PDB file of C-alpha atoms in Angstrom:
ATOM      1  CA  MET A1465     110.664  84.020  99.217  1.00  0.00           C
ATOM      2  CA  PRO A1466     107.252  83.207  97.737  1.00  0.00           C
ATOM      3  CA  PRO A1467     106.212  85.671  94.841  1.00  0.00           C
ATOM      4  CA  VAL A1468     104.364  88.746  95.773  1.00  0.00           C
ATOM      5  CA  ASN A1469     100.557  88.644  94.858  1.00  0.00           C
ATOM      6  CA  GLU A1470     100.550  92.274  93.504  1.00  0.00           C
ATOM      7  CA  GLU A1471      96.653  91.821  92.926  1.00  0.00           C
ATOM      8  CA  VAL A1472      96.036  92.055  96.677  1.00  0.00           C
ATOM      9  CA  TRP A1473      98.489  94.564  97.439  1.00  0.00           C
ATOM     10  CA  LEU A1474      97.500  97.415  94.667  1.00  0.00           C
ATOM     11  CA  ASN A1475      93.990  97.626  96.447  1.00  0.00           C
ATOM     12  CA  LYS A1476      95.594  98.804  99.666  1.00  0.00           C
ATOM     13  CA  GLU A1477      96.457 102.610 100.417  1.00  0.00           C
ATOM     14  CA  ARG A1478      99.231 103.904  98.178  1.00  0.00           C
ATOM     15  CA  GLY A1479     102.158 106.228  99.295  1.00  0.00           C
ATOM     16  CA  ILE A1480     105.571 107.316  98.421  1.00  0.00           C
ATOM     17  CA  VAL A1481     108.761 107.614 100.568  1.00  0.00           C
ATOM     18  CA  VAL A1482     109.513 111.250 100.914  1.00  0.00           C
ATOM     19  CA  SER A1483     112.262 111.253 103.758  1.00  0.00           C
ATOM     20  CA  ASN A1484     114.423 108.532 105.577  1.00  0.00           C
ATOM     21  CA  SER A1485     117.371 108.464 107.667  1.00  0.00           C
ATOM     22  CA  PHE A1486     120.617 106.252 107.467  1.00  0.00           C
ATOM     23  CA  THR A1487     121.060 106.742 111.094  1.00  0.00           C
ATOM     24  CA  CYS A1488     117.692 105.480 112.570  1.00  0.00           C
ATOM     25  CA  ASP A1489     114.976 103.181 111.167  1.00  0.00           C
ATOM     26  CA  PHE A1490     112.069 105.792 110.869  1.00  0.00           C
ATOM     27  CA  PHE A1491     110.864 107.205 107.544  1.00  0.00           C
ATOM     28  CA  VAL A1492     107.847 109.164 106.124  1.00  0.00           C
ATOM     29  CA  VAL A1493     105.459 108.202 103.646  1.00  0.00           C
ATOM     30  CA  GLU A1494     103.277 110.789 101.604  1.00  0.00           C
ATOM     31  CA  THR A1495      99.679 109.420 101.257  1.00  0.00           C
ATOM     32  CA  ALA A1496      96.591 110.617  99.725  1.00  0.00           C
ATOM     33  CA  PHE A1497      95.454 111.819 103.267  1.00  0.00           C
ATOM     34  CA  GLY A1498      98.668 113.310 104.527  1.00  0.00           C
ATOM     35  CA  TYR A1499     102.068 112.119 105.880  1.00  0.00           C
ATOM     36  CA  SER A1500     102.694 108.998 107.643  1.00  0.00           C
ATOM     37  CA  VAL A1501     105.828 108.309 110.055  1.00  0.00           C
ATOM     38  CA  LEU A1502     106.896 104.693 110.053  1.00  0.00           C
ATOM     39  CA  ARG A1503     109.477 102.536 111.810  1.00  0.00           C
ATOM     40  CA  SER A1504     111.154  99.887 109.638  1.00  0.00           C
ATOM     41  CA  TRP A1505     111.470  96.199 111.541  1.00  0.00           C
ATOM     42  CA  GLY A1506     114.010  94.029 110.367  1.00  0.00           C
ATOM     43  CA  GLY A1507     116.556  96.432 108.959  1.00  0.00           C
ATOM     44  CA  PHE A1508     115.052  97.156 105.627  1.00  0.00           C
ATOM     45  CA  ALA A1509     113.900 100.531 105.039  1.00  0.00           C
ATOM     46  CA  PRO A1510     112.620 101.908 101.486  1.00  0.00           C
ATOM     47  CA  MET A1511     114.634 104.586  99.998  1.00  0.00           C
ATOM     48  CA  VAL A1512     113.186 108.001  99.181  1.00  0.00           C
ATOM     49  CA  GLY A1513     111.160 107.468  95.847  1.00  0.00           C
ATOM     50  CA  SER A1514     109.900 104.001  96.675  1.00  0.00           C
ATOM     51  CA  VAL A1515     106.268 103.239  96.208  1.00  0.00           C
ATOM     52  CA  VAL A1516     104.776 101.383  99.369  1.00  0.00           C
ATOM     53  CA  TYR A1517     101.327  99.966  99.626  1.00  0.00           C
ATOM     54  CA  GLY A1518      99.381  98.764 102.818  1.00  0.00           C
ATOM     55  CA  ASP A1519      97.512 100.104 105.800  1.00  0.00           C
ATOM     56  CA  LEU A1520      99.408 103.481 105.996  1.00  0.00           C
ATOM     57  CA  SER A1521      96.634 105.436 108.120  1.00  0.00           C
ATOM     58  CA  ARG A1522      96.300 102.971 110.830  1.00  0.00           C
ATOM     59  CA  TRP A1523      98.669 102.561 113.879  1.00  0.00           C
ATOM     60  CA  GLY A1524     100.451  99.734 114.717  1.00  0.00           C
ATOM     61  CA  VAL A1525     102.538  96.966 113.172  1.00  0.00           C
ATOM     62  CA  GLY A1526     101.835  95.644 109.821  1.00  0.00           C
ATOM     63  CA  ASN A1527     103.248  94.370 106.299  1.00  0.00           C
ATOM     64  CA  PHE A1528     103.778  96.752 103.456  1.00  0.00           C
ATOM     65  CA  TYR A1529     104.472  96.023  99.794  1.00  0.00           C
ATOM     66  CA  VAL A1530     107.381  98.057  98.565  1.00  0.00           C
ATOM     67  CA  ARG A1531     106.460  97.787  94.834  1.00  0.00           C
ATOM     68  CA  SER A1532     109.464  99.504  93.436  1.00  0.00           C
ATOM     69  CA  GLU A1533     111.669  96.905  95.018  1.00  0.00           C
ATOM     70  CA  GLY A1534     109.193  94.003  94.721  1.00  0.00           C
ATOM     71  CA  ARG A1535     109.757  93.283  98.494  1.00  0.00           C
ATOM     72  CA  ILE A1536     107.578  92.898 101.740  1.00  0.00           C
ATOM     73  CA  MET A1537     108.536  94.627 104.854  1.00  0.00           C
ATOM     74  CA  THR A1538     107.289  94.864 108.210  1.00  0.00           C
ATOM     75  CA  ALA A1539     106.897  98.332 110.041  1.00  0.00           C
ATOM     76  CA  ASP A1540     105.229 100.075 112.674  1.00  0.00           C
ATOM     77  CA  VAL A1541     102.855 103.044 111.770  1.00  0.00           C
ATOM     78  CA  ARG A1542     103.607 105.670 114.600  1.00  0.00           C
ATOM     79  CA  ASP A1543     101.849 108.707 113.189  1.00  0.00           C
ATOM     80  CA  PHE A1544      99.602 109.473 110.381  1.00  0.00           C
ATOM     81  CA  ARG A1545      97.505 112.123 108.461  1.00  0.00           C
ATOM     82  CA  LEU A1546     100.212 114.696 109.448  1.00  0.00           C
ATOM     83  CA  GLY A1547     101.309 117.627 107.720  1.00  0.00           C
ATOM     84  CA  TYR A1548     104.657 117.793 105.937  1.00  0.00           C
ATOM     85  CA  PHE A1549     106.837 119.669 108.541  1.00  0.00           C
ATOM     86  CA  GLN A1550     104.726 117.792 111.409  1.00  0.00           C
ATOM     87  CA  ALA A1551     106.087 114.851 109.853  1.00  0.00           C
ATOM     88  CA  LEU A1552     109.682 115.606 109.654  1.00  0.00           C
ATOM     89  CA  ASP A1553     109.587 117.155 113.019  1.00  0.00           C
ATOM     90  CA  ALA A1554     108.165 113.440 114.268  1.00  0.00           C
ATOM     91  CA  ILE A1555     110.903 111.640 112.352  1.00  0.00           C
ATOM     92  CA  ASN A1556     113.381 113.940 114.128  1.00  0.00           C
ATOM     93  CA  TRP A1557     111.970 113.504 117.538  1.00  0.00           C
ATOM     94  CA  TYR A1558     111.853 109.654 117.269  1.00  0.00           C
ATOM     95  CA  CYS A1559     115.457 109.595 115.868  1.00  0.00           C
ATOM     96  CA  ALA A1560     116.691 111.754 118.521  1.00  0.00           C
ATOM     97  CA  GLY A1561     115.563 109.350 121.324  1.00  0.00           C
ATOM     98  CA  ARG A1562     117.505 106.494 119.840  1.00  0.00           C
TER      99      ARG A1562
END
């Protein structure tokens, strides 16, 4: 895997993973604008406390830089700009449907 160009990623939106599930591939990221709910693609979901960079406030599939792990991951932003409890309700709803 080629090295990550941090210069590009660190100019994007920053968030911290505040909730994830070991039973499904959804996780919650706290951003400056609220909480985003993402679905990991490819089996890699960041751990709670991981710092993530990317377009966290835009629906759809994209690449994200998990700086604390030095990896690029692909995820689908399902919801964004939610309150904390709204995000937890969303992740519970998405995980229950799996």
